[in-house]
């Protein structure tokens, strides 16, 4: 078993005491992992002791967090929700511990639960708490600080998923560099062999071109397979808990509404109670202490916000699946407008801070294609467009039919591409980005994908004004590819 939990700066809240406890929890989980992974089987007593130590320290950490929130006068509704997360976690982990018979497999499952839950809690509730503390200390009202922190958290909520995608591309980039080294070595061997055999320059260029084409094809297949597996895994792991949580929230909302109706009925009967001053005072004190009017308003708002959040999660998962078309490597009919929308949602974090995206979509007939590959082309064009815009700008996406073809155009108001470079941008490994910032394969792979679809990928650009890439593919698809599957959604 590898180290279960890697510390990352993304977990930091900026509060030394809380971050120190987070690191301590991480260290305890990793120590327990090392014991379980040891070649010598750990005793049941040792495993149970490690579990109890982790649970006890987690409770201590929760108590410190709750005291900090009260001390810093955070929003009461937020504090209640945060504390409720702590109590729910304690119930779950205690149940796991009590039902455990000390077997190693159960200890591993418990560590996986700890790692997953704490990672999510660090990145969501704890970071939200830290941000509110900073806002309140700067003079903002607690409730307003809660509202603003929630708005700012929308982008952060997707960060772990986006980090996973980034890590995937880092892995692929490393493999690219290894393949590049192999290509360079092969080129040297081919050059030496060519000199020995007297092969002419045209034959050497043809060999290099074939190697680059093979490399691009392998890279594209590996990348899309990896993204498809990631999307399928994310959907499987997220959809099940989201489903039952959403169902429970709906049921809970009904229960709360029934309880409020009961409270209203009692309130209507209040004038019929004996006019006992002590009894009347007791009722008044209870209403004041529980802040019933605020509770009535806030509890339904909390439920609605929770259901809205679950809805966003479901849309994100659906967009990831639609973007990658996991398990759909065959030629099928697909709606390119839908594919563009899904791709926009996947790369939105790259675009939203400095670009305005304008859509000019017209209804399109279903196109026979490999949808995941065309989505990869759209992703490359959109990310390149964002990188070309240095401060603020606009990206316009238009779709139309032209005879038997569908045309997708991505236009940006970025810095533009010089004419001499336009002739080389589709060459494998050619890039204008600094070393380490790009592999030079994005546009070459996009060009190869469109070529396999019997289409064209063209560019028009003017320095200082912007760039426009046009993708043209036949609606019927390549004549030499077999039809397969139903219309892809």
Tab-separated table of C-alpha atoms in Angstrom:
chain	number	residue	atom	x	y	z
A	1	UNK	CA	0.000	0.000	0.000
A	2	UNK	CA	1.395	3.449	-0.955
A	3	UNK	CA	1.261	6.529	1.273
A	4	UNK	CA	-2.440	7.129	1.792
A	5	UNK	CA	-2.513	10.909	2.064
A	6	UNK	CA	-0.167	13.475	0.481
A	7	UNK	CA	-0.060	16.994	1.949
A	8	UNK	CA	-0.619	19.771	-0.548
A	9	UNK	CA	-0.645	23.581	-0.205
A	10	UNK	CA	-4.267	23.458	-1.405
A	11	UNK	CA	-5.223	22.071	2.048
A	12	UNK	CA	-3.819	25.109	3.912
A	13	UNK	CA	-6.279	27.442	5.657
A	14	UNK	CA	-3.729	30.069	6.696
A	15	UNK	CA	-4.312	29.417	10.429
A	16	UNK	CA	-1.218	27.789	11.888
A	17	UNK	CA	-2.985	25.886	14.671
A	18	UNK	CA	-5.613	24.352	12.362
A	19	UNK	CA	-3.067	23.573	9.620
A	20	UNK	CA	-0.815	21.963	12.225
A	21	UNK	CA	-3.622	19.661	13.316
A	22	UNK	CA	-4.410	18.831	9.664
A	23	UNK	CA	-0.772	17.849	9.142
A	24	UNK	CA	-0.829	15.775	12.324
A	25	UNK	CA	-3.902	13.899	11.094
A	26	UNK	CA	-2.173	13.297	7.763
A	27	UNK	CA	0.909	11.946	9.539
A	28	UNK	CA	-1.167	9.631	11.730
A	29	UNK	CA	-3.003	8.236	8.687
A	30	UNK	CA	0.282	7.636	6.857
A	31	UNK	CA	1.823	5.977	9.920
A	32	UNK	CA	-1.175	3.658	10.174
A	33	UNK	CA	-0.877	2.916	6.453
A	34	UNK	CA	2.773	2.005	6.876
A	35	UNK	CA	1.933	-0.421	9.690
A	36	UNK	CA	-0.792	-2.100	7.645
A	37	UNK	CA	1.496	-2.354	4.605
A	38	UNK	CA	4.343	-3.854	6.659
A	39	UNK	CA	5.440	-7.375	5.598
A	40	UNK	CA	4.910	-8.443	9.229
A	41	UNK	CA	1.194	-8.745	9.925
A	42	UNK	CA	0.063	-6.178	12.485
A	43	UNK	CA	-1.732	-7.507	15.558
A	44	UNK	CA	-5.429	-6.818	16.042
A	45	UNK	CA	-4.627	-4.898	19.204
A	46	UNK	CA	-2.159	-2.629	17.396
A	47	UNK	CA	-4.594	-1.924	14.540
A	48	UNK	CA	-7.389	-1.112	16.992
A	49	UNK	CA	-5.064	1.170	18.946
A	50	UNK	CA	-4.124	3.111	15.801
A	51	UNK	CA	-7.798	3.498	14.892
A	52	UNK	CA	-8.741	4.720	18.383
A	53	UNK	CA	-5.870	7.212	18.390
A	54	UNK	CA	-6.987	8.630	15.045
A	55	UNK	CA	-10.623	8.944	16.176
A	56	UNK	CA	-9.678	10.650	19.425
A	57	UNK	CA	-7.363	13.161	17.742
A	58	UNK	CA	-10.035	13.925	15.130
A	59	UNK	CA	-12.517	14.737	17.919
A	60	UNK	CA	-9.949	17.041	19.540
A	61	UNK	CA	-9.411	18.802	16.207
A	62	UNK	CA	-13.159	19.233	15.694
A	63	UNK	CA	-13.547	20.742	19.167
A	64	UNK	CA	-10.781	23.292	18.433
A	65	UNK	CA	-12.391	24.257	15.134
A	66	UNK	CA	-15.807	24.714	16.722
A	67	UNK	CA	-14.346	26.867	19.479
A	68	UNK	CA	-12.525	28.979	16.886
A	69	UNK	CA	-15.734	29.599	14.892
A	70	UNK	CA	-17.609	30.742	17.992
A	71	UNK	CA	-14.680	32.861	19.178
A	72	UNK	CA	-14.457	34.628	15.806
A	73	UNK	CA	-18.241	35.244	15.709
A	74	UNK	CA	-18.974	33.486	12.422
A	75	UNK	CA	-22.468	33.142	10.989
A	76	UNK	CA	-24.617	30.930	13.236
A	77	UNK	CA	-26.115	29.018	10.322
A	78	UNK	CA	-22.654	28.190	9.019
A	79	UNK	CA	-21.470	27.091	12.475
A	80	UNK	CA	-24.479	24.781	12.837
A	81	UNK	CA	-23.803	23.205	9.437
A	82	UNK	CA	-20.093	22.812	10.153
A	83	UNK	CA	-20.748	21.212	13.550
A	84	UNK	CA	-23.353	18.933	11.954
A	85	UNK	CA	-20.681	17.687	9.510
A	86	UNK	CA	-18.405	16.915	12.464
A	87	UNK	CA	-21.096	14.987	14.322
A	88	UNK	CA	-22.111	13.028	11.207
A	89	UNK	CA	-18.492	12.060	10.627
A	90	UNK	CA	-18.063	10.979	14.258
A	91	UNK	CA	-21.138	8.758	14.016
A	92	UNK	CA	-19.910	7.130	10.812
A	93	UNK	CA	-16.358	6.507	12.025
A	94	UNK	CA	-17.563	5.238	15.409
A	95	UNK	CA	-19.923	2.805	13.694
A	96	UNK	CA	-17.068	1.535	11.507
A	97	UNK	CA	-14.884	1.088	14.585
A	98	UNK	CA	-17.559	-0.656	16.644
A	99	UNK	CA	-18.446	-3.064	13.824
A	100	UNK	CA	-14.820	-3.878	13.086
A	101	UNK	CA	-13.437	-7.305	13.981
A	102	UNK	CA	-9.838	-6.103	13.670
A	103	UNK	CA	-9.100	-7.550	10.228
A	104	UNK	CA	-6.539	-5.787	8.074
A	105	UNK	CA	-8.985	-5.242	5.194
A	106	UNK	CA	-11.381	-3.361	7.472
A	107	UNK	CA	-8.542	-1.165	8.732
A	108	UNK	CA	-7.666	-0.317	5.105
A	109	UNK	CA	-11.327	0.551	4.373
A	110	UNK	CA	-11.436	2.807	7.429
A	111	UNK	CA	-8.269	4.633	6.321
A	112	UNK	CA	-9.736	5.126	2.844
A	113	UNK	CA	-12.881	6.609	4.406
A	114	UNK	CA	-10.780	8.903	6.626
A	115	UNK	CA	-8.638	10.069	3.718
A	116	UNK	CA	-11.581	10.767	1.399
A	117	UNK	CA	-13.740	12.515	4.005
A	118	UNK	CA	-10.931	14.645	5.478
A	119	UNK	CA	-9.703	15.671	2.013
A	120	UNK	CA	-13.190	16.881	1.104
A	121	UNK	CA	-13.673	18.553	4.507
A	122	UNK	CA	-10.308	20.366	4.355
A	123	UNK	CA	-11.061	21.666	0.852
A	124	UNK	CA	-14.674	22.688	1.448
A	125	UNK	CA	-15.887	23.431	4.982
A	126	UNK	CA	-12.496	24.268	6.539
A	127	UNK	CA	-11.400	26.568	3.715
A	128	UNK	CA	-14.838	28.195	3.802
A	129	UNK	CA	-14.424	28.728	7.565
A	130	UNK	CA	-10.979	30.297	7.135
A	131	UNK	CA	-12.189	32.644	4.406
A	132	UNK	CA	-15.099	33.841	6.572
A	133	UNK	CA	-12.785	34.485	9.522
A	134	UNK	CA	-10.623	36.708	7.327
A	135	UNK	CA	-13.682	38.576	6.042
A	136	UNK	CA	-15.136	39.101	9.523
A	137	UNK	CA	-11.762	40.325	10.819
A	138	UNK	CA	-11.688	42.840	7.979
A	139	UNK	CA	-14.993	44.296	9.241
A	140	UNK	CA	-17.592	42.396	7.192
A	141	UNK	CA	-20.878	41.311	8.815
A	142	UNK	CA	-20.864	37.561	9.649
A	143	UNK	CA	-23.878	36.697	7.498
A	144	UNK	CA	-22.562	38.693	4.528
A	145	UNK	CA	-19.151	37.051	4.964
A	146	UNK	CA	-20.871	33.659	4.768
A	147	UNK	CA	-22.718	34.625	1.599
A	148	UNK	CA	-19.619	36.002	-0.146
A	149	UNK	CA	-17.473	33.051	0.881
A	150	UNK	CA	-20.053	30.639	-0.573
A	151	UNK	CA	-20.019	32.537	-3.888
A	152	UNK	CA	-16.235	32.465	-4.018
A	153	UNK	CA	-16.165	28.766	-3.195
A	154	UNK	CA	-17.947	27.715	-6.414
A	155	UNK	CA	-14.688	27.773	-8.360
A	156	UNK	CA	-12.763	26.123	-5.536
A	157	UNK	CA	-15.323	23.337	-5.242
A	158	UNK	CA	-14.270	22.010	-8.609
A	159	UNK	CA	-10.565	22.351	-7.923
A	160	UNK	CA	-9.895	18.797	-6.686
A	161	UNK	CA	-11.490	17.408	-9.864
A	162	UNK	CA	-9.568	19.810	-12.051
A	163	UNK	CA	-6.366	18.984	-10.141
A	164	UNK	CA	-6.986	15.350	-10.989
A	165	UNK	CA	-7.230	16.235	-14.684
A	166	UNK	CA	-4.071	18.397	-14.424
A	167	UNK	CA	-2.193	15.517	-12.820
A	168	UNK	CA	-3.349	13.290	-15.658
A	169	UNK	CA	-1.940	15.681	-18.248
A	170	UNK	CA	1.333	15.962	-16.285
A	171	UNK	CA	1.674	12.192	-16.521
A	172	UNK	CA	0.952	12.285	-20.225
A	173	UNK	CA	3.455	15.141	-20.709
A	174	UNK	CA	6.127	13.059	-19.006
A	175	UNK	CA	5.389	10.217	-21.390
A	176	UNK	CA	5.526	12.678	-24.266
A	177	UNK	CA	9.042	13.718	-23.254
A	178	UNK	CA	10.096	10.078	-23.048
A	179	UNK	CA	8.662	9.444	-26.510
A	180	UNK	CA	10.431	12.571	-27.783
A	181	UNK	CA	13.772	11.240	-26.482
A	182	UNK	CA	13.088	7.927	-28.206
A	183	UNK	CA	12.248	9.761	-31.433
A	184	UNK	CA	15.438	11.804	-31.243
A	185	UNK	CA	17.440	8.630	-30.683
A	186	UNK	CA	15.713	6.934	-33.591
A	187	UNK	CA	16.354	9.957	-35.790
A	188	UNK	CA	20.060	9.772	-35.004
A	189	UNK	CA	20.119	6.081	-35.839
A	190	UNK	CA	18.209	6.693	-39.051
A	191	UNK	CA	20.595	9.520	-39.989
A	192	UNK	CA	23.651	7.302	-39.415
A	193	UNK	CA	22.060	4.434	-41.295
A	194	UNK	CA	21.104	6.793	-44.110
A	195	UNK	CA	24.694	8.011	-44.413
A	196	UNK	CA	25.927	4.422	-44.492
A	197	UNK	CA	23.452	3.283	-47.114
A	198	UNK	CA	23.424	6.523	-49.081
A	199	UNK	CA	19.722	7.094	-48.704
A	200	UNK	CA	18.602	10.412	-50.035
A	201	UNK	CA	17.121	13.288	-48.032
A	202	UNK	CA	13.522	12.634	-49.113
A	203	UNK	CA	13.565	9.073	-47.744
A	204	UNK	CA	14.834	10.285	-44.363
A	205	UNK	CA	12.119	12.967	-44.138
A	206	UNK	CA	9.491	10.344	-44.934
A	207	UNK	CA	10.724	8.070	-42.119
A	208	UNK	CA	10.660	10.911	-39.591
A	209	UNK	CA	7.163	11.907	-40.654
A	210	UNK	CA	5.927	8.340	-40.171
A	211	UNK	CA	7.465	8.186	-36.690
A	212	UNK	CA	5.841	11.457	-35.659
A	213	UNK	CA	2.482	10.354	-37.007
A	214	UNK	CA	2.682	7.044	-35.118
A	215	UNK	CA	3.698	8.878	-31.947
A	216	UNK	CA	0.765	11.288	-32.247
A	217	UNK	CA	-1.690	8.436	-32.793
A	218	UNK	CA	-0.434	6.542	-29.736
A	219	UNK	CA	-0.526	9.674	-27.589
A	220	UNK	CA	-4.045	10.573	-28.637
A	221	UNK	CA	-5.362	7.070	-27.913
A	222	UNK	CA	-3.671	6.959	-24.518
A	223	UNK	CA	-4.875	10.423	-23.517
A	224	UNK	CA	-8.506	9.892	-24.436
A	225	UNK	CA	-8.583	6.436	-22.854
A	226	UNK	CA	-7.224	7.908	-19.617
A	227	UNK	CA	-9.725	10.772	-19.626
A	228	UNK	CA	-12.552	8.363	-20.340
A	229	UNK	CA	-11.541	6.136	-17.417
A	230	UNK	CA	-11.292	9.174	-15.148
A	231	UNK	CA	-14.742	10.428	-16.130
A	232	UNK	CA	-16.311	6.997	-15.688
A	233	UNK	CA	-14.679	6.630	-12.272
A	234	UNK	CA	-15.819	10.074	-11.165
A	235	UNK	CA	-19.390	9.391	-12.282
A	236	UNK	CA	-19.513	6.034	-10.504
A	237	UNK	CA	-18.068	7.356	-7.236
A	238	UNK	CA	-20.132	10.565	-7.129
A	239	UNK	CA	-23.513	9.668	-8.636
A	240	UNK	CA	-24.449	7.012	-6.050
A	241	UNK	CA	-23.965	9.167	-2.910
A	242	UNK	CA	-25.399	12.217	-4.670
A	243	UNK	CA	-28.506	10.216	-5.511
A	244	UNK	CA	-29.318	9.099	-2.001
A	245	UNK	CA	-28.313	12.440	-0.459
A	246	UNK	CA	-30.631	14.237	-2.878
A	247	UNK	CA	-33.445	11.810	-2.054
A	248	UNK	CA	-32.865	12.277	1.674
A	249	UNK	CA	-32.903	16.053	1.316
A	250	UNK	CA	-36.238	15.896	-0.464
A	251	UNK	CA	-37.684	13.747	2.302
A	252	UNK	CA	-36.148	15.984	4.965
A	253	UNK	CA	-37.679	19.053	3.331
A	254	UNK	CA	-41.101	17.428	3.587
A	255	UNK	CA	-40.527	16.600	7.262
A	256	UNK	CA	-39.419	20.164	8.026
A	257	UNK	CA	-42.444	21.648	6.285
A	258	UNK	CA	-44.707	19.325	8.311
A	259	UNK	CA	-42.996	20.366	11.546
A	260	UNK	CA	-43.371	24.046	10.689
A	261	UNK	CA	-47.057	23.467	9.985
A	262	UNK	CA	-47.421	21.858	13.413
A	263	UNK	CA	-45.644	24.845	14.991
A	264	UNK	CA	-48.010	27.235	13.178
A	265	UNK	CA	-50.989	25.271	14.517
A	266	UNK	CA	-49.690	25.508	18.068
A	267	UNK	CA	-49.062	29.233	17.565
A	268	UNK	CA	-52.679	29.676	16.495
A	269	UNK	CA	-53.819	27.997	19.687
A	270	UNK	CA	-51.594	30.144	21.886
A	271	UNK	CA	-54.333	32.709	22.733
A	272	UNK	CA	-56.433	29.841	24.151
A	273	UNK	CA	-53.803	28.961	26.735
A	274	UNK	CA	-54.439	29.973	30.369
A	275	UNK	CA	-53.369	33.569	30.947
A	276	UNK	CA	-50.679	32.463	33.339
A	277	UNK	CA	-47.877	35.103	33.405
A	278	UNK	CA	-45.228	32.479	34.167
A	279	UNK	CA	-46.410	30.295	31.300
A	280	UNK	CA	-46.609	33.236	28.887
A	281	UNK	CA	-43.107	34.349	29.887
A	282	UNK	CA	-41.776	30.844	29.364
A	283	UNK	CA	-43.179	30.801	25.823
A	284	UNK	CA	-41.735	34.246	25.066
A	285	UNK	CA	-38.308	33.189	26.372
A	286	UNK	CA	-38.356	30.021	24.270
A	287	UNK	CA	-39.188	31.972	21.072
A	288	UNK	CA	-36.424	34.461	21.768
A	289	UNK	CA	-33.834	31.834	22.623
A	290	UNK	CA	-34.474	29.695	19.525
A	291	UNK	CA	-34.957	32.713	17.209
A	292	UNK	CA	-37.919	30.906	15.645
A	293	UNK	CA	-38.578	33.460	12.890
A	294	UNK	CA	-34.984	33.262	11.626
A	295	UNK	CA	-34.906	29.477	11.986
A	296	UNK	CA	-38.082	29.133	9.873
A	297	UNK	CA	-36.516	31.153	7.066
A	298	UNK	CA	-33.013	29.729	7.303
A	299	UNK	CA	-33.823	26.016	7.487
A	300	UNK	CA	-35.650	26.045	4.142
A	301	UNK	CA	-32.910	28.193	2.591
A	302	UNK	CA	-30.299	25.702	3.794
A	303	UNK	CA	-32.202	22.805	2.251
A	304	UNK	CA	-32.627	24.678	-1.048
A	305	UNK	CA	-28.916	25.597	-1.169
A	306	UNK	CA	-27.988	21.965	-0.519
A	307	UNK	CA	-30.263	20.733	-3.313
A	308	UNK	CA	-28.879	23.391	-5.690
A	309	UNK	CA	-25.336	22.295	-4.834
A	310	UNK	CA	-26.169	18.659	-5.558
A	311	UNK	CA	-27.677	19.757	-8.862
A	312	UNK	CA	-24.415	21.474	-9.803
A	313	UNK	CA	-22.450	18.339	-8.942
A	314	UNK	CA	-24.724	16.211	-11.149
A	315	UNK	CA	-24.302	18.657	-14.054
A	316	UNK	CA	-20.508	18.616	-13.663
A	317	UNK	CA	-20.417	14.813	-13.740
A	318	UNK	CA	-22.728	14.714	-16.752
A	319	UNK	CA	-20.541	17.214	-18.613
A	320	UNK	CA	-17.396	15.201	-17.863
A	321	UNK	CA	-19.021	12.020	-19.165
A	322	UNK	CA	-20.341	13.794	-22.252
A	323	UNK	CA	-16.940	15.398	-22.874
A	324	UNK	CA	-15.013	12.120	-22.752
A	325	UNK	CA	-17.776	9.804	-24.058
A	326	UNK	CA	-16.296	7.095	-21.836
A	327	UNK	CA	-16.596	3.688	-23.447
A	328	UNK	CA	-17.652	5.157	-26.822
A	329	UNK	CA	-14.593	4.761	-29.039
A	330	UNK	CA	-16.623	3.765	-32.131
A	331	UNK	CA	-17.994	5.990	-34.851
A	332	UNK	CA	-21.407	7.274	-33.816
A	333	UNK	CA	-23.758	10.144	-34.572
A	334	UNK	CA	-23.282	13.081	-32.185
A	335	UNK	CA	-24.578	16.612	-31.643
A	336	UNK	CA	-21.543	18.912	-31.931
A	337	UNK	CA	-23.385	21.800	-30.226
A	338	UNK	CA	-23.851	19.584	-27.171
A	339	UNK	CA	-20.206	18.513	-27.337
A	340	UNK	CA	-19.088	22.152	-27.405
A	341	UNK	CA	-21.206	22.974	-24.346
A	342	UNK	CA	-19.772	20.046	-22.396
A	343	UNK	CA	-16.229	20.971	-23.397
A	344	UNK	CA	-16.822	24.589	-22.344
A	345	UNK	CA	-17.928	23.442	-18.915
A	346	UNK	CA	-14.871	21.194	-18.539
A	347	UNK	CA	-12.362	23.955	-19.445
A	348	UNK	CA	-14.342	26.831	-17.899
A	349	UNK	CA	-11.755	27.367	-15.177
A	350	UNK	CA	-9.211	28.246	-17.903
A	351	UNK	CA	-11.555	30.787	-19.498
A	352	UNK	CA	-13.698	32.522	-16.904
A	353	UNK	CA	-11.194	34.936	-15.352
A	354	UNK	CA	-10.179	36.814	-18.495
A	355	UNK	CA	-12.551	35.891	-21.326
A	356	UNK	CA	-16.142	36.477	-22.295
A	357	UNK	CA	-17.499	33.534	-24.293
A	358	UNK	CA	-20.066	34.302	-26.988
A	359	UNK	CA	-22.080	31.498	-28.595
A	360	UNK	CA	-23.483	31.690	-32.109
A	361	UNK	CA	-24.914	28.182	-32.472
A	362	UNK	CA	-27.286	27.095	-35.202
A	363	UNK	CA	-29.144	23.759	-35.124
A	364	UNK	CA	-26.890	21.044	-36.579
A	365	UNK	CA	-27.656	17.599	-37.969
A	366	UNK	CA	-26.062	14.661	-36.067
A	367	UNK	CA	-22.493	14.158	-37.322
A	368	UNK	CA	-20.985	10.667	-37.651
A	369	UNK	CA	-17.726	10.913	-35.734
A	370	UNK	CA	-15.722	9.784	-32.720
A	371	UNK	CA	-17.244	12.360	-30.345
A	372	UNK	CA	-14.512	12.186	-27.689
A	373	UNK	CA	-11.869	12.974	-30.318
A	374	UNK	CA	-13.740	16.018	-31.644
A	375	UNK	CA	-14.244	17.221	-28.052
A	376	UNK	CA	-10.473	16.986	-27.621
A	377	UNK	CA	-10.023	19.210	-30.697
A	378	UNK	CA	-12.497	21.766	-29.289
A	379	UNK	CA	-10.712	21.694	-25.925
A	380	UNK	CA	-7.320	22.403	-27.533
A	381	UNK	CA	-8.722	25.301	-29.565
A	382	UNK	CA	-10.510	26.864	-26.561
A	383	UNK	CA	-7.508	26.579	-24.224
A	384	UNK	CA	-5.183	27.998	-26.904
A	385	UNK	CA	-7.607	30.882	-27.433
A	386	UNK	CA	-7.599	31.643	-23.690
A	387	UNK	CA	-3.789	31.550	-23.583
A	388	UNK	CA	-3.626	33.985	-26.503
A	389	UNK	CA	-5.595	36.579	-24.492
A	390	UNK	CA	-3.214	38.316	-22.104
A	391	UNK	CA	-5.639	40.378	-19.958
A	392	UNK	CA	-9.296	40.610	-21.054
A	393	UNK	CA	-10.851	39.480	-24.288
A	394	UNK	CA	-13.609	37.616	-26.098
A	395	UNK	CA	-13.893	34.103	-27.502
A	396	UNK	CA	-16.670	33.582	-30.047
A	397	UNK	CA	-17.829	30.066	-30.938
A	398	UNK	CA	-20.028	29.682	-34.001
A	399	UNK	CA	-21.533	26.628	-35.683
A	400	UNK	CA	-23.244	26.287	-39.044
A	401	UNK	CA	-23.939	23.881	-41.878
A	402	UNK	CA	-22.353	24.343	-45.298
A	403	UNK	CA	-23.703	21.894	-47.829
A	404	UNK	CA	-22.832	18.400	-46.622
A	405	UNK	CA	-20.439	19.713	-43.966
A	406	UNK	CA	-20.653	21.142	-40.471
A	407	UNK	CA	-18.355	24.081	-39.651
A	408	UNK	CA	-17.251	25.036	-36.119
A	409	UNK	CA	-15.284	28.289	-35.721
A	410	UNK	CA	-13.424	29.442	-32.587
A	411	UNK	CA	-12.358	33.100	-32.753
A	412	UNK	CA	-10.416	35.021	-30.102
A	413	UNK	CA	-9.374	38.667	-29.667
A	414	UNK	CA	-5.881	37.692	-28.511
A	415	UNK	CA	-2.440	38.731	-29.699
A	416	UNK	CA	-2.612	36.880	-33.013
A	417	UNK	CA	-0.142	34.596	-34.787
A	418	UNK	CA	2.594	35.970	-37.097
A	419	UNK	CA	2.334	34.820	-40.711
A	420	UNK	CA	5.641	32.908	-40.665
A	421	UNK	CA	4.553	30.916	-37.597
A	422	UNK	CA	1.086	30.120	-39.004
A	423	UNK	CA	2.780	27.811	-41.498
A	424	UNK	CA	4.271	25.707	-38.682
A	425	UNK	CA	1.645	25.553	-35.925
A	426	UNK	CA	0.370	22.123	-37.013
A	427	UNK	CA	3.857	20.566	-36.965
A	428	UNK	CA	4.447	18.029	-34.167
A	429	UNK	CA	6.501	19.442	-31.247
A	430	UNK	CA	6.388	23.003	-32.551
A	431	UNK	CA	5.448	25.478	-29.807
A	432	UNK	CA	5.903	29.177	-29.061
A	433	UNK	CA	5.395	28.628	-25.335
A	434	UNK	CA	8.291	28.667	-22.832
A	435	UNK	CA	10.051	25.391	-22.061
A	436	UNK	CA	7.908	23.236	-19.798
A	437	UNK	CA	4.681	25.108	-20.643
A	438	UNK	CA	3.674	23.121	-23.723
A	439	UNK	CA	4.569	19.970	-25.655
A	440	UNK	CA	3.825	21.330	-29.139
A	441	UNK	CA	1.464	18.421	-29.800
A	442	UNK	CA	-2.002	19.920	-29.207
A	443	UNK	CA	-2.633	21.364	-32.675
A	444	UNK	CA	-0.807	18.571	-34.498
A	445	UNK	CA	-3.036	15.994	-32.802
A	446	UNK	CA	-6.114	18.143	-33.532
A	447	UNK	CA	-5.109	18.343	-37.188
A	448	UNK	CA	-4.608	14.563	-37.351
A	449	UNK	CA	-8.023	13.906	-35.735
A	450	UNK	CA	-9.788	16.169	-38.248
A	451	UNK	CA	-7.850	14.558	-41.115
A	452	UNK	CA	-9.099	11.116	-40.003
A	453	UNK	CA	-12.640	12.521	-40.072
A	454	UNK	CA	-12.010	13.585	-43.706
A	455	UNK	CA	-12.309	17.206	-42.646
A	456	UNK	CA	-10.097	20.302	-42.578
A	457	UNK	CA	-8.641	22.484	-39.817
A	458	UNK	CA	-7.663	25.982	-40.967
A	459	UNK	CA	-6.425	29.171	-39.301
A	460	UNK	CA	-6.749	32.887	-40.070
A	461	UNK	CA	-4.924	35.365	-37.860
A	462	UNK	CA	-3.718	38.943	-37.703
A	463	UNK	CA	-1.179	40.121	-35.154
A	464	UNK	CA	-2.771	42.437	-32.600
A	465	UNK	CA	-6.341	41.575	-33.597
A	466	UNK	CA	-6.861	37.868	-32.944
A	467	UNK	CA	-7.106	34.396	-34.423
A	468	UNK	CA	-9.850	32.231	-35.902
A	469	UNK	CA	-9.676	28.429	-36.224
A	470	UNK	CA	-12.259	26.689	-38.411
A	471	UNK	CA	-13.094	22.993	-38.159
A	472	UNK	CA	-14.963	21.494	-41.115
A	473	UNK	CA	-16.162	17.872	-41.033
A	474	UNK	CA	-18.602	15.972	-43.262
A	475	UNK	CA	-21.965	15.162	-41.682
A	476	UNK	CA	-21.816	11.611	-43.077
A	477	UNK	CA	-18.326	10.985	-41.709
A	478	UNK	CA	-15.490	9.293	-43.617
A	479	UNK	CA	-16.746	6.936	-46.330
A	480	UNK	CA	-14.314	4.190	-45.279
A	481	UNK	CA	-15.409	4.041	-41.592
A	482	UNK	CA	-18.185	1.585	-40.593
A	483	UNK	CA	-21.345	2.937	-39.052
A	484	UNK	CA	-21.899	1.967	-35.450
A	485	UNK	CA	-24.092	2.727	-32.472
A	486	UNK	CA	-27.012	5.020	-32.084
A	487	UNK	CA	-26.998	8.774	-31.853
A	488	UNK	CA	-24.600	9.836	-29.116
A	489	UNK	CA	-26.043	12.096	-26.499
